[in-house]
């Protein structure tokens, strides 16, 4: 059983067409669409009613569209923070025919694993004056006391051994699985440990320990985030699995998506032990919502990841291959990819490709 939550903006449009492909393609799935977001606020007084939560918790797969306002942000808050998902998997893959700003995007195929529960997210912020009172001896690396900065705000970055180890093991398992399919078997850790040796340095240290101790068959490397960002553009084919801290993963996955064709094509899955939900990386795009031109590729590839998670690997592989075929043919692409097709027309093309696969 799948729970599909459209969210706001273009979210319902891309989720609806994705669900249509799954149903009309004859996949062995049941799809439920319980109330959530703004409509649920009006009908149930809460953006994610208890019944919706119960269905999500018992579902084989949860597919989410896009968060745009406070109500759907609350839905994501429940799916991500309250449900304890700690690893966001964000594939970056170029499909021949997709529009990329790079001259030679062919062969881009790597995965960013974003640690999802710690770092600077969710926001732990406050007044500098409160921090100065709570930690009167706190100084920066230049021996300036925090009170010397005057009026302002602070944010707290959290890094724990437990959090880093589970994210590192998850990313290594992804790299190990990809290696069996012909990938490099390499884990690239990205931090800013040269500036933040205590927090980012601990992340880097623990990741290196986990790889050396538990995954000796994998290659391991580390880059600072500014250098890592450059490498994702200049040397994307050298990447396999990239493990990053929370904020860096949010930024770098958008950058990587653009090199492969744009945010409209970027899928993701957010995992914890025994449960996961799947969503496009893009937001609600209110400027094009309701116009029928949104690119549903990210939602469809997220659904393919979800099907794999549900042990429907054949259906997930066929769905990804169908999307790839539509791009390769180049006849039914959406406007962001240089075509003229509507959201539904793209969906029909994927459905036909799926049926003929």
mmCIF file of C-alpha atoms in Angstrom:
data_model
loop_
_atom_site.group_PDB
_atom_site.id
_atom_site.type_symbol
_atom_site.label_atom_id
_atom_site.label_comp_id
_atom_site.label_asym_id
_atom_site.label_seq_id
_atom_site.Cartn_x
_atom_site.Cartn_y
_atom_site.Cartn_z
ATOM 1 C CA UNK A 1 0.000 0.000 0.000
ATOM 2 C CA UNK A 2 1.273 3.458 -0.997
ATOM 3 C CA UNK A 3 0.265 6.735 0.620
ATOM 4 C CA UNK A 4 0.524 9.641 -1.835
ATOM 5 C CA UNK A 5 0.594 13.172 -0.419
ATOM 6 C CA UNK A 6 0.623 15.863 -3.089
ATOM 7 C CA UNK A 7 1.459 18.825 -0.894
ATOM 8 C CA UNK A 8 1.173 22.294 -2.434
ATOM 9 C CA UNK A 9 1.904 24.127 -5.672
ATOM 10 C CA UNK A 10 2.997 21.734 -8.400
ATOM 11 C CA UNK A 11 3.158 18.888 -5.893
ATOM 12 C CA UNK A 12 -0.328 17.499 -6.567
ATOM 13 C CA UNK A 13 0.214 17.792 -10.330
ATOM 14 C CA UNK A 14 3.427 15.756 -10.409
ATOM 15 C CA UNK A 15 2.159 13.218 -7.862
ATOM 16 C CA UNK A 16 -1.140 12.702 -9.705
ATOM 17 C CA UNK A 17 0.551 11.940 -13.022
ATOM 18 C CA UNK A 18 3.079 9.674 -11.312
ATOM 19 C CA UNK A 19 0.321 7.706 -9.584
ATOM 20 C CA UNK A 20 -1.514 7.430 -12.907
ATOM 21 C CA UNK A 21 1.543 5.825 -14.487
ATOM 22 C CA UNK A 22 1.814 3.322 -11.644
ATOM 23 C CA UNK A 23 -1.879 2.390 -11.721
ATOM 24 C CA UNK A 24 -2.397 2.320 -15.479
ATOM 25 C CA UNK A 25 0.937 0.588 -15.898
ATOM 26 C CA UNK A 26 -0.504 -2.339 -14.000
ATOM 27 C CA UNK A 27 1.867 -2.209 -11.057
ATOM 28 C CA UNK A 28 0.732 -4.309 -8.072
ATOM 29 C CA UNK A 29 0.073 -1.315 -5.843
ATOM 30 C CA UNK A 30 -2.822 0.244 -3.950
ATOM 31 C CA UNK A 31 -2.591 4.025 -3.636
ATOM 32 C CA UNK A 32 -4.330 6.020 -0.891
ATOM 33 C CA UNK A 33 -4.542 9.822 -0.785
ATOM 34 C CA UNK A 34 -5.520 10.811 2.770
ATOM 35 C CA UNK A 35 -6.098 14.453 3.819
ATOM 36 C CA UNK A 36 -3.072 16.610 4.585
ATOM 37 C CA UNK A 37 -1.859 20.175 4.352
ATOM 38 C CA UNK A 38 -4.217 23.124 3.992
ATOM 39 C CA UNK A 39 -7.349 21.059 3.201
ATOM 40 C CA UNK A 40 -6.729 18.946 6.301
ATOM 41 C CA UNK A 41 -6.336 22.086 8.381
ATOM 42 C CA UNK A 42 -9.825 23.116 7.316
ATOM 43 C CA UNK A 43 -11.452 19.694 7.650
ATOM 44 C CA UNK A 44 -9.558 18.209 10.617
ATOM 45 C CA UNK A 45 -7.877 21.151 12.317
ATOM 46 C CA UNK A 46 -4.390 19.707 11.738
ATOM 47 C CA UNK A 47 -2.126 19.519 8.645
ATOM 48 C CA UNK A 48 -1.496 15.808 9.167
ATOM 49 C CA UNK A 49 -4.421 14.175 10.991
ATOM 50 C CA UNK A 50 -3.958 11.075 13.133
ATOM 51 C CA UNK A 51 -5.540 8.859 10.487
ATOM 52 C CA UNK A 52 -3.103 10.131 7.868
ATOM 53 C CA UNK A 53 -0.205 9.467 10.233
ATOM 54 C CA UNK A 54 -1.480 5.954 10.885
ATOM 55 C CA UNK A 55 -1.686 5.231 7.168
ATOM 56 C CA UNK A 56 1.824 6.588 6.558
ATOM 57 C CA UNK A 57 3.266 4.541 9.398
ATOM 58 C CA UNK A 58 1.699 1.354 8.039
ATOM 59 C CA UNK A 59 2.369 2.015 4.366
ATOM 60 C CA UNK A 60 4.856 0.099 2.255
ATOM 61 C CA UNK A 61 5.765 3.389 0.599
ATOM 62 C CA UNK A 62 5.052 7.099 1.123
ATOM 63 C CA UNK A 63 5.315 9.506 -1.816
ATOM 64 C CA UNK A 64 5.266 13.269 -1.186
ATOM 65 C CA UNK A 65 4.974 16.076 -3.722
ATOM 66 C CA UNK A 66 6.167 19.468 -2.518
ATOM 67 C CA UNK A 67 6.001 21.659 0.573
ATOM 68 C CA UNK A 68 5.076 25.271 0.023
ATOM 69 C CA UNK A 69 3.510 26.796 3.124
ATOM 70 C CA UNK A 70 3.288 26.290 6.881
ATOM 71 C CA UNK A 71 0.751 23.478 6.584
ATOM 72 C CA UNK A 72 2.766 21.290 4.216
ATOM 73 C CA UNK A 73 5.993 22.229 5.968
ATOM 74 C CA UNK A 74 4.420 20.685 9.045
ATOM 75 C CA UNK A 75 3.773 17.513 7.024
ATOM 76 C CA UNK A 76 7.447 17.330 6.033
ATOM 77 C CA UNK A 77 8.406 18.082 9.624
ATOM 78 C CA UNK A 78 6.486 15.018 10.733
ATOM 79 C CA UNK A 79 7.770 12.795 7.910
ATOM 80 C CA UNK A 80 11.370 13.853 8.411
ATOM 81 C CA UNK A 81 12.064 14.999 11.965
ATOM 82 C CA UNK A 82 9.405 13.263 14.026
ATOM 83 C CA UNK A 83 9.689 9.983 12.134
ATOM 84 C CA UNK A 84 13.439 10.047 12.606
ATOM 85 C CA UNK A 85 14.638 9.668 9.029
ATOM 86 C CA UNK A 86 18.386 10.244 9.130
ATOM 87 C CA UNK A 87 19.684 9.627 5.604
ATOM 88 C CA UNK A 88 18.475 11.450 2.506
ATOM 89 C CA UNK A 89 19.556 9.712 -0.692
ATOM 90 C CA UNK A 90 19.691 12.080 -3.657
ATOM 91 C CA UNK A 91 20.794 10.504 -6.959
ATOM 92 C CA UNK A 92 22.441 12.773 -9.523
ATOM 93 C CA UNK A 93 22.206 11.136 -12.938
ATOM 94 C CA UNK A 94 22.188 12.510 -16.448
ATOM 95 C CA UNK A 95 19.768 10.880 -18.871
ATOM 96 C CA UNK A 96 20.717 11.351 -22.538
ATOM 97 C CA UNK A 97 18.441 14.009 -23.959
ATOM 98 C CA UNK A 98 18.149 16.007 -20.756
ATOM 99 C CA UNK A 99 19.191 19.647 -20.922
ATOM 100 C CA UNK A 100 22.374 20.348 -18.956
ATOM 101 C CA UNK A 101 24.468 23.528 -18.664
ATOM 102 C CA UNK A 102 27.576 21.350 -18.995
ATOM 103 C CA UNK A 103 29.070 20.802 -22.411
ATOM 104 C CA UNK A 104 29.614 17.091 -21.742
ATOM 105 C CA UNK A 105 27.198 15.758 -19.077
ATOM 106 C CA UNK A 106 27.154 12.178 -20.376
ATOM 107 C CA UNK A 107 28.077 9.629 -17.743
ATOM 108 C CA UNK A 108 27.144 11.670 -14.659
ATOM 109 C CA UNK A 109 25.842 9.069 -12.209
ATOM 110 C CA UNK A 110 26.474 9.410 -8.498
ATOM 111 C CA UNK A 111 24.526 9.618 -5.246
ATOM 112 C CA UNK A 112 24.603 12.230 -2.510
ATOM 113 C CA UNK A 113 23.788 10.895 0.954
ATOM 114 C CA UNK A 114 22.803 13.785 3.192
ATOM 115 C CA UNK A 115 22.908 13.228 6.954
ATOM 116 C CA UNK A 116 19.427 14.378 7.850
ATOM 117 C CA UNK A 117 19.020 14.568 11.617
ATOM 118 C CA UNK A 118 21.902 16.719 12.901
ATOM 119 C CA UNK A 119 24.175 19.561 11.808
ATOM 120 C CA UNK A 120 22.458 22.931 11.556
ATOM 121 C CA UNK A 121 19.035 21.414 10.733
ATOM 122 C CA UNK A 122 16.449 21.562 12.199
ATOM 123 C CA UNK A 123 17.121 25.137 13.274
ATOM 124 C CA UNK A 124 18.433 25.536 16.812
ATOM 125 C CA UNK A 125 18.752 29.312 16.994
ATOM 126 C CA UNK A 126 18.499 32.131 19.482
ATOM 127 C CA UNK A 127 19.725 35.499 20.718
ATOM 128 C CA UNK A 128 23.458 36.069 21.139
ATOM 129 C CA UNK A 129 22.800 37.646 24.528
ATOM 130 C CA UNK A 130 21.211 34.402 25.727
ATOM 131 C CA UNK A 131 24.213 32.415 24.488
ATOM 132 C CA UNK A 132 26.611 34.784 26.252
ATOM 133 C CA UNK A 133 24.734 34.367 29.514
ATOM 134 C CA UNK A 134 24.551 30.594 29.188
ATOM 135 C CA UNK A 135 28.212 30.186 28.213
ATOM 136 C CA UNK A 136 30.098 33.146 29.730
ATOM 137 C CA UNK A 137 33.518 31.679 28.845
ATOM 138 C CA UNK A 138 32.732 30.940 25.194
ATOM 139 C CA UNK A 139 35.252 32.455 22.799
ATOM 140 C CA UNK A 140 35.927 32.097 19.094
ATOM 141 C CA UNK A 141 39.228 30.998 17.569
ATOM 142 C CA UNK A 142 40.477 34.625 17.720
ATOM 143 C CA UNK A 143 39.833 34.787 21.497
ATOM 144 C CA UNK A 144 36.850 37.075 21.084
ATOM 145 C CA UNK A 145 34.103 36.503 23.609
ATOM 146 C CA UNK A 146 30.708 35.950 22.062
ATOM 147 C CA UNK A 147 29.351 38.992 23.924
ATOM 148 C CA UNK A 148 31.767 41.228 22.005
ATOM 149 C CA UNK A 149 29.789 40.704 18.810
ATOM 150 C CA UNK A 150 26.915 42.756 20.180
ATOM 151 C CA UNK A 151 23.287 42.220 19.268
ATOM 152 C CA UNK A 152 22.613 39.290 16.974
ATOM 153 C CA UNK A 153 21.615 35.663 16.652
ATOM 154 C CA UNK A 154 23.342 32.302 16.845
ATOM 155 C CA UNK A 155 22.775 28.825 15.412
ATOM 156 C CA UNK A 156 23.909 25.534 16.915
ATOM 157 C CA UNK A 157 25.507 22.736 14.909
ATOM 158 C CA UNK A 158 25.182 19.279 16.443
ATOM 159 C CA UNK A 159 27.444 16.342 15.563
ATOM 160 C CA UNK A 160 27.250 13.083 17.510
ATOM 161 C CA UNK A 161 29.102 9.826 17.131
ATOM 162 C CA UNK A 162 25.827 7.914 16.953
ATOM 163 C CA UNK A 163 24.432 10.175 14.237
ATOM 164 C CA UNK A 164 27.573 10.145 12.095
ATOM 165 C CA UNK A 165 28.174 6.413 12.416
ATOM 166 C CA UNK A 166 24.691 5.452 11.263
ATOM 167 C CA UNK A 167 24.862 7.884 8.331
ATOM 168 C CA UNK A 168 28.328 6.612 7.397
ATOM 169 C CA UNK A 169 27.197 2.980 7.494
ATOM 170 C CA UNK A 170 24.161 3.824 5.404
ATOM 171 C CA UNK A 171 26.284 5.608 2.787
ATOM 172 C CA UNK A 172 28.818 2.769 2.750
ATOM 173 C CA UNK A 173 26.040 0.242 2.220
ATOM 174 C CA UNK A 174 24.853 2.321 -0.745
ATOM 175 C CA UNK A 175 28.408 2.360 -2.138
ATOM 176 C CA UNK A 176 28.760 -1.380 -1.597
ATOM 177 C CA UNK A 177 25.483 -2.048 -3.413
ATOM 178 C CA UNK A 178 26.443 0.249 -6.289
ATOM 179 C CA UNK A 179 29.805 -1.521 -6.558
ATOM 180 C CA UNK A 180 28.041 -4.827 -7.216
ATOM 181 C CA UNK A 181 26.355 -3.067 -10.162
ATOM 182 C CA UNK A 182 29.627 -1.849 -11.641
ATOM 183 C CA UNK A 183 30.221 1.489 -9.882
ATOM 184 C CA UNK A 184 33.528 2.527 -8.343
ATOM 185 C CA UNK A 185 32.880 1.510 -4.750
ATOM 186 C CA UNK A 186 34.056 4.876 -3.444
ATOM 187 C CA UNK A 187 32.858 7.074 -0.589
ATOM 188 C CA UNK A 188 33.614 10.788 -0.754
ATOM 189 C CA UNK A 189 33.154 12.635 2.540
ATOM 190 C CA UNK A 190 32.596 16.403 2.333
ATOM 191 C CA UNK A 191 32.943 18.773 5.323
ATOM 192 C CA UNK A 192 34.521 22.109 6.240
ATOM 193 C CA UNK A 193 36.858 20.630 8.830
ATOM 194 C CA UNK A 194 39.646 23.114 8.097
ATOM 195 C CA UNK A 195 37.474 25.915 9.533
ATOM 196 C CA UNK A 196 35.404 23.884 12.027
ATOM 197 C CA UNK A 197 37.791 21.190 13.274
ATOM 198 C CA UNK A 198 35.692 20.360 16.323
ATOM 199 C CA UNK A 199 32.320 19.690 14.660
ATOM 200 C CA UNK A 200 33.120 19.026 11.006
ATOM 201 C CA UNK A 201 36.422 17.481 12.025
ATOM 202 C CA UNK A 202 34.590 14.971 14.196
ATOM 203 C CA UNK A 203 32.292 14.097 11.284
ATOM 204 C CA UNK A 204 35.301 13.546 9.006
ATOM 205 C CA UNK A 205 37.125 11.488 11.639
ATOM 206 C CA UNK A 206 34.194 9.179 12.392
ATOM 207 C CA UNK A 207 33.426 8.567 8.722
ATOM 208 C CA UNK A 208 37.059 7.599 8.090
ATOM 209 C CA UNK A 209 36.972 5.237 11.080
ATOM 210 C CA UNK A 210 33.801 3.506 9.901
ATOM 211 C CA UNK A 211 35.117 2.983 6.369
ATOM 212 C CA UNK A 212 38.494 1.667 7.523
ATOM 213 C CA UNK A 213 37.043 -0.605 10.210
ATOM 214 C CA UNK A 214 33.906 -1.965 8.541
ATOM 215 C CA UNK A 215 34.177 -1.390 4.775
ATOM 216 C CA UNK A 216 37.827 -1.959 3.803
ATOM 217 C CA UNK A 217 36.809 -2.871 0.244
ATOM 218 C CA UNK A 218 35.663 0.714 -0.394
ATOM 219 C CA UNK A 219 37.868 3.585 -1.517
ATOM 220 C CA UNK A 220 37.598 6.626 0.753
ATOM 221 C CA UNK A 221 38.443 10.291 0.208
ATOM 222 C CA UNK A 222 37.630 13.652 1.769
ATOM 223 C CA UNK A 223 37.208 17.173 0.376
ATOM 224 C CA UNK A 224 36.313 20.481 1.961
ATOM 225 C CA UNK A 225 32.916 21.684 0.835
ATOM 226 C CA UNK A 226 34.112 24.567 -1.349
ATOM 227 C CA UNK A 227 36.528 22.268 -3.171
ATOM 228 C CA UNK A 228 33.876 19.524 -3.235
ATOM 229 C CA UNK A 229 31.382 21.854 -4.909
ATOM 230 C CA UNK A 230 33.917 22.658 -7.597
ATOM 231 C CA UNK A 231 34.613 18.992 -8.165
ATOM 232 C CA UNK A 232 30.914 18.141 -8.577
ATOM 233 C CA UNK A 233 30.894 20.517 -11.556
ATOM 234 C CA UNK A 234 34.363 19.899 -12.963
ATOM 235 C CA UNK A 235 34.792 16.171 -12.257
ATOM 236 C CA UNK A 236 31.293 14.719 -11.700
ATOM 237 C CA UNK A 237 32.169 11.357 -13.249
ATOM 238 C CA UNK A 238 34.784 10.819 -10.537
ATOM 239 C CA UNK A 239 32.039 10.694 -7.901
ATOM 240 C CA UNK A 240 30.231 7.588 -6.708
ATOM 241 C CA UNK A 241 28.671 8.082 -3.248
ATOM 242 C CA UNK A 242 29.090 11.487 -1.607
ATOM 243 C CA UNK A 243 28.385 11.714 2.140
ATOM 244 C CA UNK A 244 27.771 15.185 3.506
ATOM 245 C CA UNK A 245 26.567 16.970 6.589
ATOM 246 C CA UNK A 246 22.998 18.245 6.588
ATOM 247 C CA UNK A 247 23.345 21.807 5.287
ATOM 248 C CA UNK A 248 26.044 20.949 2.755
ATOM 249 C CA UNK A 249 23.948 18.088 1.394
ATOM 250 C CA UNK A 250 20.985 20.390 0.892
ATOM 251 C CA UNK A 251 23.105 22.800 -1.148
ATOM 252 C CA UNK A 252 25.279 20.338 -3.049
ATOM 253 C CA UNK A 253 22.367 18.161 -4.146
ATOM 254 C CA UNK A 254 20.753 21.177 -5.831
ATOM 255 C CA UNK A 255 24.039 22.000 -7.524
ATOM 256 C CA UNK A 256 24.465 18.432 -8.701
ATOM 257 C CA UNK A 257 20.879 18.281 -9.961
ATOM 258 C CA UNK A 258 21.456 21.305 -12.169
ATOM 259 C CA UNK A 259 24.471 19.696 -13.840
ATOM 260 C CA UNK A 260 22.334 16.658 -14.694
ATOM 261 C CA UNK A 261 19.338 18.553 -16.061
ATOM 262 C CA UNK A 262 17.708 20.628 -13.344
ATOM 263 C CA UNK A 263 15.734 20.402 -10.114
ATOM 264 C CA UNK A 264 12.687 19.127 -11.958
ATOM 265 C CA UNK A 265 14.547 15.863 -12.530
ATOM 266 C CA UNK A 266 15.920 15.346 -9.018
ATOM 267 C CA UNK A 267 14.501 12.525 -6.859
ATOM 268 C CA UNK A 268 15.178 11.601 -3.262
ATOM 269 C CA UNK A 269 14.378 9.102 -0.547
ATOM 270 C CA UNK A 270 14.582 9.740 3.200
ATOM 271 C CA UNK A 271 15.363 6.631 5.250
ATOM 272 C CA UNK A 272 15.493 5.225 8.725
ATOM 273 C CA UNK A 273 15.549 1.594 9.821
ATOM 274 C CA UNK A 274 12.452 -0.108 8.452
ATOM 275 C CA UNK A 275 10.733 2.973 7.030
ATOM 276 C CA UNK A 276 11.206 5.631 4.368
ATOM 277 C CA UNK A 277 9.406 8.301 2.406
ATOM 278 C CA UNK A 278 10.177 9.651 -1.054
ATOM 279 C CA UNK A 279 9.934 13.131 -2.556
ATOM 280 C CA UNK A 280 11.221 15.273 -5.373
ATOM 281 C CA UNK A 281 14.026 17.613 -4.391
ATOM 282 C CA UNK A 282 12.219 20.606 -5.936
ATOM 283 C CA UNK A 283 9.827 22.880 -4.066
ATOM 284 C CA UNK A 284 6.242 23.877 -4.785
ATOM 285 C CA UNK A 285 7.137 26.297 -7.655
ATOM 286 C CA UNK A 286 4.102 28.575 -7.150
ATOM 287 C CA UNK A 287 4.998 30.580 -10.264
ATOM 288 C CA UNK A 288 4.039 27.671 -12.517
ATOM 289 C CA UNK A 289 1.523 25.860 -10.321
ATOM 290 C CA UNK A 290 -1.756 25.154 -12.072
ATOM 291 C CA UNK A 291 -0.372 25.771 -15.549
ATOM 292 C CA UNK A 292 0.154 22.092 -16.361
ATOM 293 C CA UNK A 293 3.794 22.531 -17.372
ATOM 294 C CA UNK A 294 5.628 21.137 -14.331
ATOM 295 C CA UNK A 295 8.206 18.453 -14.993
ATOM 296 C CA UNK A 296 7.159 15.274 -13.122
ATOM 297 C CA UNK A 297 10.469 13.488 -13.659
ATOM 298 C CA UNK A 298 11.648 14.027 -10.084
ATOM 299 C CA UNK A 299 8.413 12.559 -8.731
ATOM 300 C CA UNK A 300 8.589 9.588 -11.106
ATOM 301 C CA UNK A 301 12.200 8.799 -10.260
ATOM 302 C CA UNK A 302 11.341 9.153 -6.560
ATOM 303 C CA UNK A 303 8.554 6.634 -7.160
ATOM 304 C CA UNK A 304 11.074 4.307 -8.805
ATOM 305 C CA UNK A 305 13.221 4.532 -5.669
ATOM 306 C CA UNK A 306 10.119 3.852 -3.576
ATOM 307 C CA UNK A 307 9.244 0.765 -5.609
ATOM 308 C CA UNK A 308 12.759 -0.562 -5.090
ATOM 309 C CA UNK A 309 12.353 0.032 -1.345
ATOM 310 C CA UNK A 310 9.056 -1.896 -1.499
ATOM 311 C CA UNK A 311 10.870 -4.898 -3.026
ATOM 312 C CA UNK A 312 9.265 -4.170 -6.394
ATOM 313 C CA UNK A 313 12.678 -3.818 -8.019
ATOM 314 C CA UNK A 314 11.488 -4.891 -11.464
ATOM 315 C CA UNK A 315 8.768 -2.243 -11.561
ATOM 316 C CA UNK A 316 11.155 0.428 -10.274
ATOM 317 C CA UNK A 317 13.788 -0.447 -12.868
ATOM 318 C CA UNK A 318 11.187 -0.431 -15.653
ATOM 319 C CA UNK A 319 9.834 2.956 -14.523
ATOM 320 C CA UNK A 320 13.288 4.536 -14.540
ATOM 321 C CA UNK A 321 13.999 2.978 -17.940
ATOM 322 C CA UNK A 322 10.712 4.363 -19.280
ATOM 323 C CA UNK A 323 11.624 7.869 -18.120
ATOM 324 C CA UNK A 324 15.066 7.474 -19.684
ATOM 325 C CA UNK A 325 13.491 6.383 -22.975
ATOM 326 C CA UNK A 326 11.269 9.474 -23.121
ATOM 327 C CA UNK A 327 14.333 11.669 -22.682
ATOM 328 C CA UNK A 328 16.287 9.686 -25.226
ATOM 329 C CA UNK A 329 13.471 10.013 -27.777
ATOM 330 C CA UNK A 330 13.234 13.752 -27.077
ATOM 331 C CA UNK A 331 9.744 14.130 -28.556
ATOM 332 C CA UNK A 332 7.681 14.698 -25.407
ATOM 333 C CA UNK A 333 9.759 16.814 -23.053
ATOM 334 C CA UNK A 334 8.500 19.578 -20.772
ATOM 335 C CA UNK A 335 9.369 23.241 -21.245
ATOM 336 C CA UNK A 336 12.234 23.240 -18.732
ATOM 337 C CA UNK A 337 13.910 20.648 -20.970
ATOM 338 C CA UNK A 338 13.374 22.641 -24.144
ATOM 339 C CA UNK A 339 10.199 20.839 -25.195
ATOM 340 C CA UNK A 340 6.528 21.770 -25.407
ATOM 341 C CA UNK A 341 4.862 18.872 -23.627
ATOM 342 C CA UNK A 342 2.503 19.361 -20.698
ATOM 343 C CA UNK A 343 2.822 17.483 -17.443
ATOM 344 C CA UNK A 344 0.130 15.016 -18.491
ATOM 345 C CA UNK A 345 1.581 14.553 -21.985
ATOM 346 C CA UNK A 346 4.951 13.680 -20.476
ATOM 347 C CA UNK A 347 3.182 11.246 -18.168
ATOM 348 C CA UNK A 348 1.413 9.549 -21.068
ATOM 349 C CA UNK A 349 4.719 9.155 -22.893
ATOM 350 C CA UNK A 350 6.289 7.514 -19.831
ATOM 351 C CA UNK A 351 3.263 5.229 -19.454
ATOM 352 C CA UNK A 352 3.530 4.118 -23.088
ATOM 353 C CA UNK A 353 7.258 3.496 -22.694
ATOM 354 C CA UNK A 354 6.609 1.519 -19.517
ATOM 355 C CA UNK A 355 3.951 -0.654 -21.172
ATOM 356 C CA UNK A 356 6.256 -1.355 -24.100
ATOM 357 C CA UNK A 357 9.264 -2.247 -21.961
#
